[in-house]
PDB file of C-alpha atoms and ligand atoms in Angstrom:
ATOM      1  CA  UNK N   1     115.707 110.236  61.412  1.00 75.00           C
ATOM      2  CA  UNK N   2     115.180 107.158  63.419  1.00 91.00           C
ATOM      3  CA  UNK N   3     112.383 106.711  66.028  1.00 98.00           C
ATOM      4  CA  UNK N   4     112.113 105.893  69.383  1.00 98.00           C
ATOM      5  CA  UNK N   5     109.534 103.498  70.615  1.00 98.00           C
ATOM      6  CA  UNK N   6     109.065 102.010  74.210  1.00 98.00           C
ATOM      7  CA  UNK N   7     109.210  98.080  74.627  1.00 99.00           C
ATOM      8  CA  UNK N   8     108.486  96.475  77.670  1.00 99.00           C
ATOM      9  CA  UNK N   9     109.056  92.392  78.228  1.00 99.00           C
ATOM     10  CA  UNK N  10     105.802  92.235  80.931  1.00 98.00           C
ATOM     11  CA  UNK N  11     106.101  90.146  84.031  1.00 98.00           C
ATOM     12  CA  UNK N  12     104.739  86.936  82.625  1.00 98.00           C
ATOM     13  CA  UNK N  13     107.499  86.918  79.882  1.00 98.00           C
ATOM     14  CA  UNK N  14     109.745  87.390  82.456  1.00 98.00           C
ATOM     15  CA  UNK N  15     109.214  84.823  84.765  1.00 98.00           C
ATOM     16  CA  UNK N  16     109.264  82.604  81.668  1.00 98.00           C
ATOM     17  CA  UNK N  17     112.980  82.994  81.351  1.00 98.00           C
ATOM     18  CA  UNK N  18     112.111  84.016  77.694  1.00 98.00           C
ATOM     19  CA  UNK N  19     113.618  87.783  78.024  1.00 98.00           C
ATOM     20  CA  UNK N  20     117.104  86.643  75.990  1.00 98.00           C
ATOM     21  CA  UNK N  21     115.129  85.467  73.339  1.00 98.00           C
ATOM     22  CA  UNK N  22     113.121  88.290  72.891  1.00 99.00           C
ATOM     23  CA  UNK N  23     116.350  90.456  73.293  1.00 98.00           C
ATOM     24  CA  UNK N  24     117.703  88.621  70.711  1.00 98.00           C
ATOM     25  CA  UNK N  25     114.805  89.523  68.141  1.00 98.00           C
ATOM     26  CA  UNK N  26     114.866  92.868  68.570  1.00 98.00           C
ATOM     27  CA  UNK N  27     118.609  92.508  67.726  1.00 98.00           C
ATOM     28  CA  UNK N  28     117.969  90.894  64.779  1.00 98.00           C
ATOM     29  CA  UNK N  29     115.134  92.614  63.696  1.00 98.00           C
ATOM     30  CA  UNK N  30     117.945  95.501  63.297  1.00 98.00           C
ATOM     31  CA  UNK N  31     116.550  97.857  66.432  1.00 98.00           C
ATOM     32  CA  UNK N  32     119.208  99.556  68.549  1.00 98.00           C
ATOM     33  CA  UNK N  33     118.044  99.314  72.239  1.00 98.00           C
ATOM     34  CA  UNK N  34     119.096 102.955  73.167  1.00 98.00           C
ATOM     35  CA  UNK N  35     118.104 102.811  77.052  1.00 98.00           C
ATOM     36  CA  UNK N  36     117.588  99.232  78.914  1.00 98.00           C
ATOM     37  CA  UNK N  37     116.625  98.930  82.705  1.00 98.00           C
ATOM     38  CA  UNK N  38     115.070  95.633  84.751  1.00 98.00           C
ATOM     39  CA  UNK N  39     112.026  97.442  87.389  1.00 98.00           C
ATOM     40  CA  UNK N  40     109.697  96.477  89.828  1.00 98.00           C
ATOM     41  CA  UNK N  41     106.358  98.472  89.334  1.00 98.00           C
ATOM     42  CA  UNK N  42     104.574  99.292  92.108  1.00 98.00           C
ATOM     43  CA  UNK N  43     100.702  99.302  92.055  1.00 98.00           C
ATOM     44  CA  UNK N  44     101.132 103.598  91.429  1.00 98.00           C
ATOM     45  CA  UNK N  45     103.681 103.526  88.597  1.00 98.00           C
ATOM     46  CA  UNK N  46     101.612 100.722  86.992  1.00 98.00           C
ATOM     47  CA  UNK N  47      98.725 102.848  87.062  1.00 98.00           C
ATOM     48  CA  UNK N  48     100.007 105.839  86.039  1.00 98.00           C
ATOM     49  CA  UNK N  49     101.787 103.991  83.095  1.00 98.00           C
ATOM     50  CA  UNK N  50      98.210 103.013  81.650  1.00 98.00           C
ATOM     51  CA  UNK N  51      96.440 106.555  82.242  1.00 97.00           C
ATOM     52  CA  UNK N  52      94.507 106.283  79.543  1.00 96.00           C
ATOM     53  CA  UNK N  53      93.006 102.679  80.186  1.00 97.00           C
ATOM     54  CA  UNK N  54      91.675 103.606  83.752  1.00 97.00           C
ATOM     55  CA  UNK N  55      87.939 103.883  82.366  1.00 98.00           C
ATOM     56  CA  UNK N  56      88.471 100.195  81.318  1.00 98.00           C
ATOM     57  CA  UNK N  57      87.294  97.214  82.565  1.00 97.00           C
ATOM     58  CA  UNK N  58      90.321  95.219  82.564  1.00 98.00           C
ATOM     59  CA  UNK N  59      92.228  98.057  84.252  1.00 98.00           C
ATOM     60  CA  UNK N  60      92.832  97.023  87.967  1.00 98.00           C
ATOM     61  CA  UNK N  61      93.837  93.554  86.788  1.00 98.00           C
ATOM     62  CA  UNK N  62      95.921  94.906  83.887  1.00 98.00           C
ATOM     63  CA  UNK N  63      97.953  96.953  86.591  1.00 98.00           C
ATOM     64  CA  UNK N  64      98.134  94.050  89.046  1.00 98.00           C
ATOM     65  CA  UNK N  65      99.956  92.090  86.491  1.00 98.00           C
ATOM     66  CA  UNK N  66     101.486  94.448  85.396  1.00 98.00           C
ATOM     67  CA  UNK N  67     103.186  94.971  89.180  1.00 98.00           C
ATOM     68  CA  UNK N  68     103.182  91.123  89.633  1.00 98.00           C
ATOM     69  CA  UNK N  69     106.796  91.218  88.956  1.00 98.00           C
ATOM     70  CA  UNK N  70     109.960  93.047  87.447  1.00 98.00           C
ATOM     71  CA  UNK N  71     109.897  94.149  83.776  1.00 99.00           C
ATOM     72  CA  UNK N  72     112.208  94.727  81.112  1.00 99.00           C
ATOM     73  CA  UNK N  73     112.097  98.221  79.788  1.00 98.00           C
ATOM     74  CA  UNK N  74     113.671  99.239  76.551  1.00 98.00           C
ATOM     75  CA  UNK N  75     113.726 102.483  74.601  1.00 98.00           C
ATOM     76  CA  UNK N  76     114.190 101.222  70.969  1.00 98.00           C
ATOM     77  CA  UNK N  77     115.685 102.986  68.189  1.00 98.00           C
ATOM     78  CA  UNK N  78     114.793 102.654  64.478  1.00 98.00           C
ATOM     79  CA  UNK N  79     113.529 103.878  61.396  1.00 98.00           C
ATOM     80  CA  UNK N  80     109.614 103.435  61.467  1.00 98.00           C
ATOM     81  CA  UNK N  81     109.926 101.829  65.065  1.00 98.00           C
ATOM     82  CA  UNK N  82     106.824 102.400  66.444  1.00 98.00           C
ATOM     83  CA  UNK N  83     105.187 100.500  63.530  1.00 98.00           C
ATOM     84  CA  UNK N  84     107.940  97.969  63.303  1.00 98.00           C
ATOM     85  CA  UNK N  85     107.612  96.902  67.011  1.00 98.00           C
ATOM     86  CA  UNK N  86     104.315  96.510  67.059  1.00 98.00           C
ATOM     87  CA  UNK N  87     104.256  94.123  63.933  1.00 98.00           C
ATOM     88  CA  UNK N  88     107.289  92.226  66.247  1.00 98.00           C
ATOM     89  CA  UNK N  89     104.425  92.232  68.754  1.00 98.00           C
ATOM     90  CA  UNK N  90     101.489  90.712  66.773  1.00 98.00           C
ATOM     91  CA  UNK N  91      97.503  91.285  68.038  1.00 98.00           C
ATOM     92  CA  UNK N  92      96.859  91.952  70.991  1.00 98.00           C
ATOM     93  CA  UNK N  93      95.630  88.968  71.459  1.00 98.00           C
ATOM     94  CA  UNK N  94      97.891  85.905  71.177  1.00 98.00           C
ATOM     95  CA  UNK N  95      95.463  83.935  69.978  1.00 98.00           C
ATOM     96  CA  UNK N  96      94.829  86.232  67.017  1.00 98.00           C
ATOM     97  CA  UNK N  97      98.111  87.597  66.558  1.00 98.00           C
ATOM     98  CA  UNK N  98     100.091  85.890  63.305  1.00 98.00           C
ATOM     99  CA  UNK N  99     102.314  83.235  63.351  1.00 98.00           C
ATOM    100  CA  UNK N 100     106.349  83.813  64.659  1.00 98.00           C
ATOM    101  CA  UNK N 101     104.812  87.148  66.431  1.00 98.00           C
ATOM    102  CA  UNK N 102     106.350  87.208  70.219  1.00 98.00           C
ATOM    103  CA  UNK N 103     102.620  87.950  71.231  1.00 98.00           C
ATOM    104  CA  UNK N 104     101.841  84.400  69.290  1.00 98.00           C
ATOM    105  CA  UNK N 105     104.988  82.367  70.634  1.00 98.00           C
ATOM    106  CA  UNK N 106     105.222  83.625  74.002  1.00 98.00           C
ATOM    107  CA  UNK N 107     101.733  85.337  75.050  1.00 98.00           C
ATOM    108  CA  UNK N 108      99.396  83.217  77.790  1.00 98.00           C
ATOM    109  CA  UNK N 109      95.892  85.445  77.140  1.00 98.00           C
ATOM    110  CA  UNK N 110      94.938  88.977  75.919  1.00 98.00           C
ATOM    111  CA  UNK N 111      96.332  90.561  79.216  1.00 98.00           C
ATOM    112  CA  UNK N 112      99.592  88.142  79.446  1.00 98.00           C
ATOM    113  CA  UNK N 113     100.859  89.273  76.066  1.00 98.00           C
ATOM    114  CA  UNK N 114     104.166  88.965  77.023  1.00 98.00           C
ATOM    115  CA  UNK N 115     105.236  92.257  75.426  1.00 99.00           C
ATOM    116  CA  UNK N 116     104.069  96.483  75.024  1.00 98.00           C
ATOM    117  CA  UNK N 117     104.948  98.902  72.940  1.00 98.00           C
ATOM    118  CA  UNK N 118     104.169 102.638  71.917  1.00 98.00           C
ATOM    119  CA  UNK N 119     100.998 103.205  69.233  1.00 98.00           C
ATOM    120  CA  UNK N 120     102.151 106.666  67.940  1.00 98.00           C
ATOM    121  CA  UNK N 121     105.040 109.404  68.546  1.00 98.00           C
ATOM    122  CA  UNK N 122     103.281 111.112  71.378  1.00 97.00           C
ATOM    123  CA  UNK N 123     102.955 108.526  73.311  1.00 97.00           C
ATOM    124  CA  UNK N 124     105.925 106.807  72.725  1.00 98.00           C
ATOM    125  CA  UNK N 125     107.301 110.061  73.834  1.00 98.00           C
ATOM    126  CA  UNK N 126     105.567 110.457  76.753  1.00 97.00           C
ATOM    127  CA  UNK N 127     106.110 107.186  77.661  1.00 98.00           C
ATOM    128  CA  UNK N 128     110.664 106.785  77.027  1.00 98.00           C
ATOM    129  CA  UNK N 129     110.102 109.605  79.500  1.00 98.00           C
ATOM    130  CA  UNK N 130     108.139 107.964  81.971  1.00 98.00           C
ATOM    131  CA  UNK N 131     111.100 105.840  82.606  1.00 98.00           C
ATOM    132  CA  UNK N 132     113.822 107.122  81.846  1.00 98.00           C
ATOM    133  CA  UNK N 133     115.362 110.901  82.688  1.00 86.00           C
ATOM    134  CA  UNK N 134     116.758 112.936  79.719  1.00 76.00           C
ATOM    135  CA  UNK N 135     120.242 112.361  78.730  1.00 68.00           C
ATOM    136  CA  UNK N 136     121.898 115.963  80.112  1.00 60.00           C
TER     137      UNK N 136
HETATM  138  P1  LIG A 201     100.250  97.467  74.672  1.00 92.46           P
HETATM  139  O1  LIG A 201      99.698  98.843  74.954  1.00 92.46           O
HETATM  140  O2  LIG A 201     100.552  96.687  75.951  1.00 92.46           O
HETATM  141  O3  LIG A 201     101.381  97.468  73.727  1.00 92.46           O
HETATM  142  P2  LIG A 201      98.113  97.053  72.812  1.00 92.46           P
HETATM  143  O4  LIG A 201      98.368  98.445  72.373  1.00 92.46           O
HETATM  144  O5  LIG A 201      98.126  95.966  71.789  1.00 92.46           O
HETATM  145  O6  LIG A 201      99.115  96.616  73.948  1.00 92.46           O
HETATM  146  P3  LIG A 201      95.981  98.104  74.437  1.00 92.46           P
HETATM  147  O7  LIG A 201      94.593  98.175  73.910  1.00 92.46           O
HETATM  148  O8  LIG A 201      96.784  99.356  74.525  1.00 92.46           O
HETATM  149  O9  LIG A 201      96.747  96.980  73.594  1.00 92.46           O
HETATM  150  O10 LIG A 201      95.892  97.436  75.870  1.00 92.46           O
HETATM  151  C1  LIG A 201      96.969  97.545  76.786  1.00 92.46           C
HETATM  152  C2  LIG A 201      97.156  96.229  77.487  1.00 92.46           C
HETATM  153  O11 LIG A 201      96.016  95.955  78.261  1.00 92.46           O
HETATM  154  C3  LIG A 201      97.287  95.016  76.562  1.00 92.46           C
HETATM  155  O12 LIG A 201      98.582  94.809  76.094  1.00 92.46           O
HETATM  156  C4  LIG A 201      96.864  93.907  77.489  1.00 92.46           C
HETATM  157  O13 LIG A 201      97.916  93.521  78.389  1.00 92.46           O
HETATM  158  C5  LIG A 201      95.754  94.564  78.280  1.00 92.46           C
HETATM  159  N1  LIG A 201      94.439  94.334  77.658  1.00 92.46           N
HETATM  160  C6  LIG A 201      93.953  94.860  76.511  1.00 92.46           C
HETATM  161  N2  LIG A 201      92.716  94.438  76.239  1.00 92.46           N
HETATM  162  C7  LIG A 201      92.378  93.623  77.262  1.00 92.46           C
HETATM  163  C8  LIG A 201      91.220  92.867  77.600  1.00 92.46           C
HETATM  164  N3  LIG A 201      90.142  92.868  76.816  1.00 92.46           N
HETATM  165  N4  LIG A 201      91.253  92.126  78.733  1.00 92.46           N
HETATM  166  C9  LIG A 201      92.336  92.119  79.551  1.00 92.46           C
HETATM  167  N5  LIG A 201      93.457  92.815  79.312  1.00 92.46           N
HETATM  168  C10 LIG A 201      93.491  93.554  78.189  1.00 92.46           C
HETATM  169 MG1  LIG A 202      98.525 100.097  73.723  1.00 92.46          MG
END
């Protein structure tokens, strides 16, 4: 059965003018984009997006970028896609993540990474649903 993960192209990406290209990978690297939508977060939604990383440091800057802008939200569908995307992805960091990663060729620093995606079924779950409403 084919997975769902959640991608997001973050703000910096965005304002880059680089969200065709990365469209264009995921197309090629043979994921169906199920559910697309360009949003706006606002300072709430941000923070309630990264729950989990409200005990970190980096949080209230993390969310302020993260609201800095509109975002590209994608639910992406396919076989092993959590673990797929991620690899698409690269490290965290850009400067550690491996060469032709869109982390490595489009990243600016470990916060402006450019992309995000789901690290296990529950959350990537929890988080297509954060976004998008249940097809009826
Ligand atoms: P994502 O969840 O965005 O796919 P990730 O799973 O690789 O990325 P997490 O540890 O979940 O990394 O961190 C979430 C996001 O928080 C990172 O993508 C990055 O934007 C930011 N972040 C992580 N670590 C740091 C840090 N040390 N300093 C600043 N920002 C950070
Ligand atoms: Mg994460």
């Amino acid at each position: 059965m084919p997975q769902q993960t959640l991608a997001i192209i973050k703000p910096d990406a965005v304002k880059k003018r680089v969200v065709g290209k990365i469209i264009t990978r995921i197309e090629d690297e043979g994921f169906t984009i199920a559910r697309l939508k360009l949003v706006h977060l606002s300072p709430d939604e941000a923070k309630g997006f990264y729950a989990v990383h409200k005990e970190k440091k980096f949080f209230s800057s993390l969310t302020e970028f993260m609201s800095s802008g509109p975002v590209v939200v994608m639910a992406l569908e396919a076989e092993d896609a959590i673990r797929r995307w991620r690899e698409v992805m690269g490290a965290t960091d850009p400067a550690l993540a491996a060469p032709g990663t869109l982390r490595r060729l489009y990243g600016f620093s470990i916060e402006r990474n450019a992309v995000h995606g789901s690290d296990a079924t529950e959350t990537a779950e929890w988080e297509v649903g954060y976004f998008f409403k249940k097809k009826p």
